[in-house]
Short mmCIF file of C-alpha atoms and ligand atoms in Angstrom, two decimals:
data_model
loop_
_atom_site.label_atom_id
_atom_site.label_comp_id
_atom_site.label_asym_id
_atom_site.label_seq_id
_atom_site.Cartn_x
_atom_site.Cartn_y
_atom_site.Cartn_z
CA MET A 21 0.00 0.00 0.00
CA ALA A 22 1.03 3.59 -0.40
CA ALA A 23 3.97 4.26 1.92
CA ARG A 24 2.42 7.46 3.10
CA ALA A 25 -0.62 5.70 4.50
CA ARG A 26 -0.32 4.77 8.14
CA HIS A 27 -2.42 1.77 7.28
CA ASN A 28 -2.88 -1.00 9.73
CA LEU A 29 -4.09 -4.50 9.16
CA THR A 30 -6.17 -6.41 11.68
CA VAL A 31 -6.67 -10.08 10.91
CA LEU A 32 -9.75 -11.68 12.50
CA GLU A 33 -10.20 -15.41 12.77
CA SER A 34 -13.66 -15.42 11.20
CA GLU A 35 -16.22 -13.24 9.46
CA THR A 36 -18.17 -13.21 12.71
CA ALA A 37 -15.16 -11.88 14.59
CA LEU A 38 -14.66 -9.31 11.83
CA ALA A 39 -18.25 -8.10 12.23
CA ARG A 40 -17.67 -7.62 15.97
CA ALA A 41 -14.40 -5.80 15.37
CA LEU A 42 -16.07 -3.51 12.84
CA ALA A 43 -18.95 -2.77 15.20
CA ASP A 44 -16.46 -1.98 17.97
CA LEU A 45 -14.48 0.26 15.61
CA VAL A 46 -17.60 2.27 14.74
CA VAL A 47 -18.60 2.68 18.39
CA GLY A 48 -15.08 3.48 19.52
CA GLU A 49 -14.50 6.14 16.87
CA ALA A 50 -17.98 7.59 17.28
CA THR A 51 -17.46 7.90 21.03
CA ALA A 52 -14.11 9.61 20.52
CA ALA A 53 -15.47 11.98 17.86
CA LEU A 54 -18.50 12.95 19.95
CA ALA A 55 -16.24 13.68 22.90
CA ALA A 56 -13.79 15.66 20.79
CA ARG A 57 -16.06 17.46 18.34
CA GLY A 58 -19.62 16.79 19.42
CA ARG A 59 -20.50 15.19 16.11
CA PHE A 60 -19.82 12.02 14.12
CA ALA A 61 -20.47 11.54 10.42
CA ILE A 62 -20.10 8.06 8.99
CA ALA A 63 -20.32 6.87 5.40
CA LEU A 64 -21.76 3.36 5.29
CA ALA A 65 -20.48 0.72 2.91
CA GLY A 66 -22.73 -1.41 0.77
CA GLY A 67 -22.48 -5.11 0.06
CA SER A 68 -22.80 -8.04 2.44
CA THR A 69 -19.64 -7.90 4.57
CA PRO A 70 -20.62 -4.92 6.72
CA LYS A 71 -24.21 -6.18 7.04
CA ALA A 72 -23.32 -8.45 9.99
CA ALA A 73 -21.69 -5.50 11.76
CA TYR A 74 -24.74 -3.31 11.12
CA THR A 75 -26.96 -6.04 12.56
CA LEU A 76 -24.76 -6.31 15.67
CA LEU A 77 -24.84 -2.54 16.15
CA GLY A 78 -28.60 -2.47 15.78
CA ARG A 79 -29.09 -5.29 18.28
CA GLU A 80 -26.34 -4.94 20.90
CA TYR A 81 -25.07 -1.35 20.79
CA VAL A 82 -28.27 0.65 21.10
CA GLN A 83 -27.11 2.04 24.46
CA ALA A 84 -23.44 2.34 23.49
CA LEU A 85 -23.69 6.04 22.63
CA ASP A 86 -26.10 8.86 21.85
CA TRP A 87 -26.94 7.83 18.30
CA THR A 88 -29.05 10.96 17.87
CA ARG A 89 -25.76 12.87 17.45
CA VAL A 90 -24.59 10.66 14.57
CA ARG A 91 -25.18 11.50 10.90
CA PHE A 92 -25.27 8.70 8.34
CA PHE A 93 -24.06 8.98 4.76
CA PHE A 94 -23.24 6.44 2.04
CA GLY A 95 -20.08 5.70 0.11
CA ASP A 96 -22.00 4.39 -2.86
CA GLU A 97 -25.40 3.27 -4.00
CA ARG A 98 -26.99 1.22 -6.70
CA CYS A 99 -29.25 3.12 -9.09
CA VAL A 100 -32.43 1.55 -7.80
CA ALA A 101 -35.33 2.62 -5.61
CA PRO A 102 -34.65 2.83 -1.86
CA THR A 103 -37.08 -0.05 -1.39
CA ASP A 104 -35.24 -2.28 -3.85
CA GLU A 105 -33.49 -5.29 -2.31
CA GLN A 106 -30.33 -4.14 -4.12
CA SER A 107 -30.39 -0.79 -2.35
CA ASN A 108 -27.54 -0.18 0.11
CA TYR A 109 -29.85 2.26 1.86
CA ARG A 110 -32.52 -0.41 2.29
CA THR A 111 -29.97 -2.81 3.80
CA ALA A 112 -28.76 -0.14 6.21
CA ARG A 113 -32.32 0.88 7.10
CA GLU A 114 -33.32 -2.71 7.90
CA THR A 115 -30.21 -3.76 9.85
CA LEU A 116 -28.93 -0.57 11.44
CA LEU A 117 -30.90 2.65 11.05
CA GLY A 118 -34.28 1.21 11.94
CA PRO A 119 -33.12 -0.80 14.99
CA LEU A 120 -31.20 2.26 16.25
CA SER A 121 -34.29 4.45 15.67
CA ILE A 122 -32.33 6.90 13.53
CA VAL A 123 -34.63 9.63 12.28
CA ASP A 124 -34.76 10.29 8.54
CA ALA A 125 -33.35 13.79 9.03
CA HIS A 126 -30.08 12.23 10.23
CA VAL A 127 -29.75 9.90 7.24
CA PHE A 128 -28.44 11.27 3.93
CA ARG A 129 -29.01 8.65 1.27
CA MET A 130 -27.98 8.79 -2.36
CA HIS A 131 -31.08 8.97 -4.54
CA GLY A 132 -30.59 5.95 -6.74
CA GLU A 133 -34.10 6.27 -8.09
CA ILE A 134 -33.50 9.45 -10.05
CA ASP A 135 -31.28 10.36 -13.01
CA PRO A 136 -27.77 9.20 -11.99
CA ALA A 137 -25.92 12.34 -13.05
CA HIS A 138 -28.46 14.51 -11.26
CA ALA A 139 -28.29 12.30 -8.16
CA ALA A 140 -24.49 12.60 -8.11
CA ARG A 141 -24.61 16.40 -8.28
CA ALA A 142 -27.31 16.53 -5.64
CA TYR A 143 -25.36 14.30 -3.26
CA ALA A 144 -22.24 16.39 -3.66
CA ASP A 145 -24.33 19.38 -2.57
CA VAL A 146 -25.56 17.41 0.45
CA LEU A 147 -21.99 16.59 1.47
CA ARG A 148 -20.97 20.22 1.15
CA HIS A 149 -23.98 21.41 3.13
CA GLU A 150 -23.88 18.84 5.91
CA LEU A 151 -20.17 18.33 6.57
CA PRO A 152 -17.29 20.53 7.70
CA ALA A 153 -14.74 21.08 4.95
CA ALA A 154 -11.00 21.02 4.65
CA ASP A 155 -9.08 24.05 3.45
CA ASP A 156 -9.73 23.03 -0.15
CA ALA A 157 -13.46 22.80 0.57
CA VAL A 158 -13.57 19.00 0.44
CA PRO A 159 -16.16 17.76 2.97
CA ILE A 160 -14.76 15.68 5.82
CA LEU A 161 -16.41 12.47 6.99
CA ASP A 162 -15.24 11.15 10.33
CA LEU A 163 -15.35 7.52 9.26
CA VAL A 164 -15.65 6.00 5.79
CA LEU A 165 -16.57 2.32 5.78
CA LEU A 166 -15.74 0.40 2.63
CA GLY A 167 -15.57 -3.12 1.32
CA MET A 168 -13.57 -4.67 -1.47
CA GLY A 169 -14.84 -6.80 -4.32
CA PRO A 170 -13.01 -9.91 -5.60
CA ASP A 171 -11.84 -7.71 -8.50
CA GLY A 172 -10.36 -5.05 -6.24
CA HIS A 173 -13.22 -2.59 -6.59
CA THR A 174 -14.30 -0.45 -3.69
CA ALA A 175 -17.41 1.65 -3.29
CA SER A 176 -18.51 1.75 -6.92
CA LEU A 177 -15.06 2.39 -8.33
CA PHE A 178 -14.65 -0.62 -10.57
CA PRO A 179 -11.71 -1.88 -12.66
CA GLY A 180 -11.52 -0.84 -16.27
CA THR A 181 -11.82 2.89 -15.84
CA ASP A 182 -9.43 5.22 -14.13
CA PRO A 183 -10.98 5.73 -10.69
CA HIS A 184 -9.57 9.25 -10.71
CA THR A 185 -11.88 10.14 -13.58
CA ASP A 186 -13.98 13.12 -12.53
CA ASP A 187 -11.93 13.37 -9.34
CA ALA A 188 -12.60 17.08 -9.45
CA GLU A 189 -16.08 15.99 -8.32
CA LEU A 190 -17.11 14.56 -4.98
CA VAL A 191 -19.62 12.08 -6.36
CA ARG A 192 -19.71 10.22 -9.69
CA ALA A 193 -22.36 8.27 -11.58
CA PRO A 194 -20.43 5.75 -13.70
CA TYR A 195 -22.03 3.14 -15.91
CA VAL A 196 -20.49 -0.11 -14.61
CA ALA A 197 -20.37 -2.72 -17.37
CA THR A 198 -19.63 -5.60 -14.98
CA VAL A 199 -22.94 -5.04 -13.24
CA ALA A 200 -24.65 -3.59 -16.35
CA SER A 201 -26.01 -0.63 -14.48
CA TYR A 202 -25.25 2.87 -13.32
CA ARG A 203 -23.91 3.39 -9.83
CA LEU A 204 -23.42 6.37 -7.54
CA THR A 205 -20.09 6.61 -5.75
CA LEU A 206 -17.93 8.94 -3.78
CA THR A 207 -14.78 9.78 -5.70
CA PRO A 208 -11.27 9.07 -4.37
CA ARG A 209 -11.00 12.76 -3.45
CA ALA A 210 -14.10 12.51 -1.28
CA LEU A 211 -13.17 9.13 0.19
CA ASN A 212 -9.62 10.18 1.06
CA ALA A 213 -10.84 13.26 2.90
CA GLY A 214 -12.25 10.94 5.56
CA ARG A 215 -10.49 11.17 8.90
CA ILE A 216 -10.51 7.38 9.04
CA VAL A 217 -11.03 4.99 6.13
CA ALA A 218 -11.82 1.42 7.22
CA ILE A 219 -12.03 -1.47 4.76
CA ALA A 220 -13.74 -4.69 5.81
CA THR A 221 -12.87 -7.70 3.65
CA ALA A 222 -13.79 -11.31 4.30
CA GLY A 223 -13.82 -14.63 2.53
CA ALA A 224 -11.57 -16.70 0.31
CA ALA A 225 -12.97 -15.00 -2.80
CA LYS A 226 -11.10 -11.85 -1.78
CA ALA A 227 -7.73 -13.54 -1.19
CA ALA A 228 -6.30 -13.00 -4.67
CA ALA A 229 -7.29 -9.35 -4.77
CA LEU A 230 -5.96 -8.75 -1.28
CA HIS A 231 -2.64 -10.29 -2.22
CA ALA A 232 -2.49 -8.20 -5.39
CA VAL A 233 -3.25 -5.01 -3.51
CA PHE A 234 -0.77 -5.61 -0.70
CA ASP A 235 1.98 -7.33 -2.64
CA GLY A 236 1.65 -6.36 -6.20
CA ALA A 237 -0.97 -4.29 -7.97
CA THR A 238 0.07 -0.70 -8.24
CA ASP A 239 -2.43 0.30 -10.91
CA PRO A 240 -5.67 1.71 -9.53
CA THR A 241 -7.31 1.06 -12.88
CA THR A 242 -6.99 -2.69 -12.33
CA HIS A 243 -7.48 -2.51 -8.56
CA PRO A 244 -9.36 0.70 -7.76
CA ILE A 245 -9.05 0.13 -4.03
CA ARG A 246 -5.44 1.21 -4.50
CA VAL A 247 -6.68 4.80 -4.66
CA LEU A 248 -7.38 4.77 -0.93
CA ALA A 249 -4.78 6.92 0.78
CA PRO A 250 -6.52 9.11 3.36
CA ARG A 251 -4.97 12.53 3.84
CA SER A 252 -5.00 11.76 7.56
CA GLY A 253 -2.99 8.64 6.83
CA ASP A 254 -5.45 6.59 8.88
CA LEU A 255 -6.31 3.63 6.65
CA ARG A 256 -7.45 0.50 8.47
CA TRP A 257 -7.97 -2.96 7.02
CA LEU A 258 -10.11 -5.49 8.86
CA VAL A 259 -9.76 -8.82 7.13
CA ASP A 260 -10.57 -12.37 8.08
CA ARG A 261 -8.21 -15.30 7.92
CA ALA A 262 -9.83 -16.64 4.73
CA ALA A 263 -9.18 -13.42 2.85
CA MET A 264 -5.56 -13.50 4.06
CA ALA A 265 -4.94 -16.98 2.62
CA ASP A 266 -2.90 -15.90 -0.41
CA LEU A 267 -0.91 -13.28 1.48
CA GLU A 268 -0.03 -15.73 4.23
CA ALA A 269 0.79 -18.51 1.76
CA ARG A 270 3.29 -16.28 0.00
CA ARG A 271 5.04 -14.88 3.05
C1 6PG B 301 -21.61 -2.23 -3.05
C2 6PG B 301 -20.38 -1.92 -2.26
C3 6PG B 301 -19.22 -2.64 -2.85
C4 6PG B 301 -18.88 -3.70 -1.84
C5 6PG B 301 -17.95 -4.73 -2.43
C6 6PG B 301 -17.76 -5.89 -1.45
O1 6PG B 301 -22.44 -1.35 -3.24
O2 6PG B 301 -21.74 -3.41 -3.39
O3 6PG B 301 -20.15 -0.65 -2.04
O4 6PG B 301 -18.09 -1.86 -3.10
O5 6PG B 301 -18.28 -3.11 -0.70
O6 6PG B 301 -18.55 -5.21 -3.62
O7 6PG B 301 -19.02 -6.47 -1.26
P1 6PG B 301 -19.21 -7.69 -0.23
O8 6PG B 301 -18.93 -7.12 1.11
O9 6PG B 301 -20.65 -8.08 -0.43
O10 6PG B 301 -18.23 -8.75 -0.64
#
């Protein structure tokens, strides 16, 4: 990974242990942020890996902190209705936001149901309006949760196109051929403005990509997750033993 990133790698024995570690990371960083700054803004990841952590948070961490002071954003979204089973928002609503009784006013979803380009522009405006900004006016999220696909994609930055395309923007609406649909995604510039970027990766299907990212791939076009290099330097990987298989076999 980029030398400048103060990345750290936590290996968990199982996907269940990873879910617990991710839930604890969210609560720990939220508690610290609320104490330090009185606010905590988190961008939720889509996909299945974080779902177990969301479910844990919704079931066992209701009293862990004052969730009314937390604001919820998204790193990416499928271009579907919020009620669609493919919707990252729907997954978060069912597993996390509903069980924690988060009011709609504290949840800033990407509008996958409208024209993608319009939704991207609108979400960039939401980020600018709702978040504090760095000197260069890039909005700052306190914690950005992400996953990684077997092909090295993250958020909806997929291989085959330069993930830095449109990096002057905060949000993009690429057509993703591998999933034959449009997506909405934060750009690397927006992602890397996060104070903490945490990637949760589990399962043997991710082992080859993880090995490539840590021990080989330098081209973000083939492994877009390579673009992650938070300005803060705080990049954290939570991976399970199965996803580490190739890395551990080769070391
Ligand atoms: C999405 C996610 C995507 C996801 C990876 C890993 O909308 O699907 O943002 O980037 O994090 O595809 O997904 P899994 O956790 O399901 O393997």
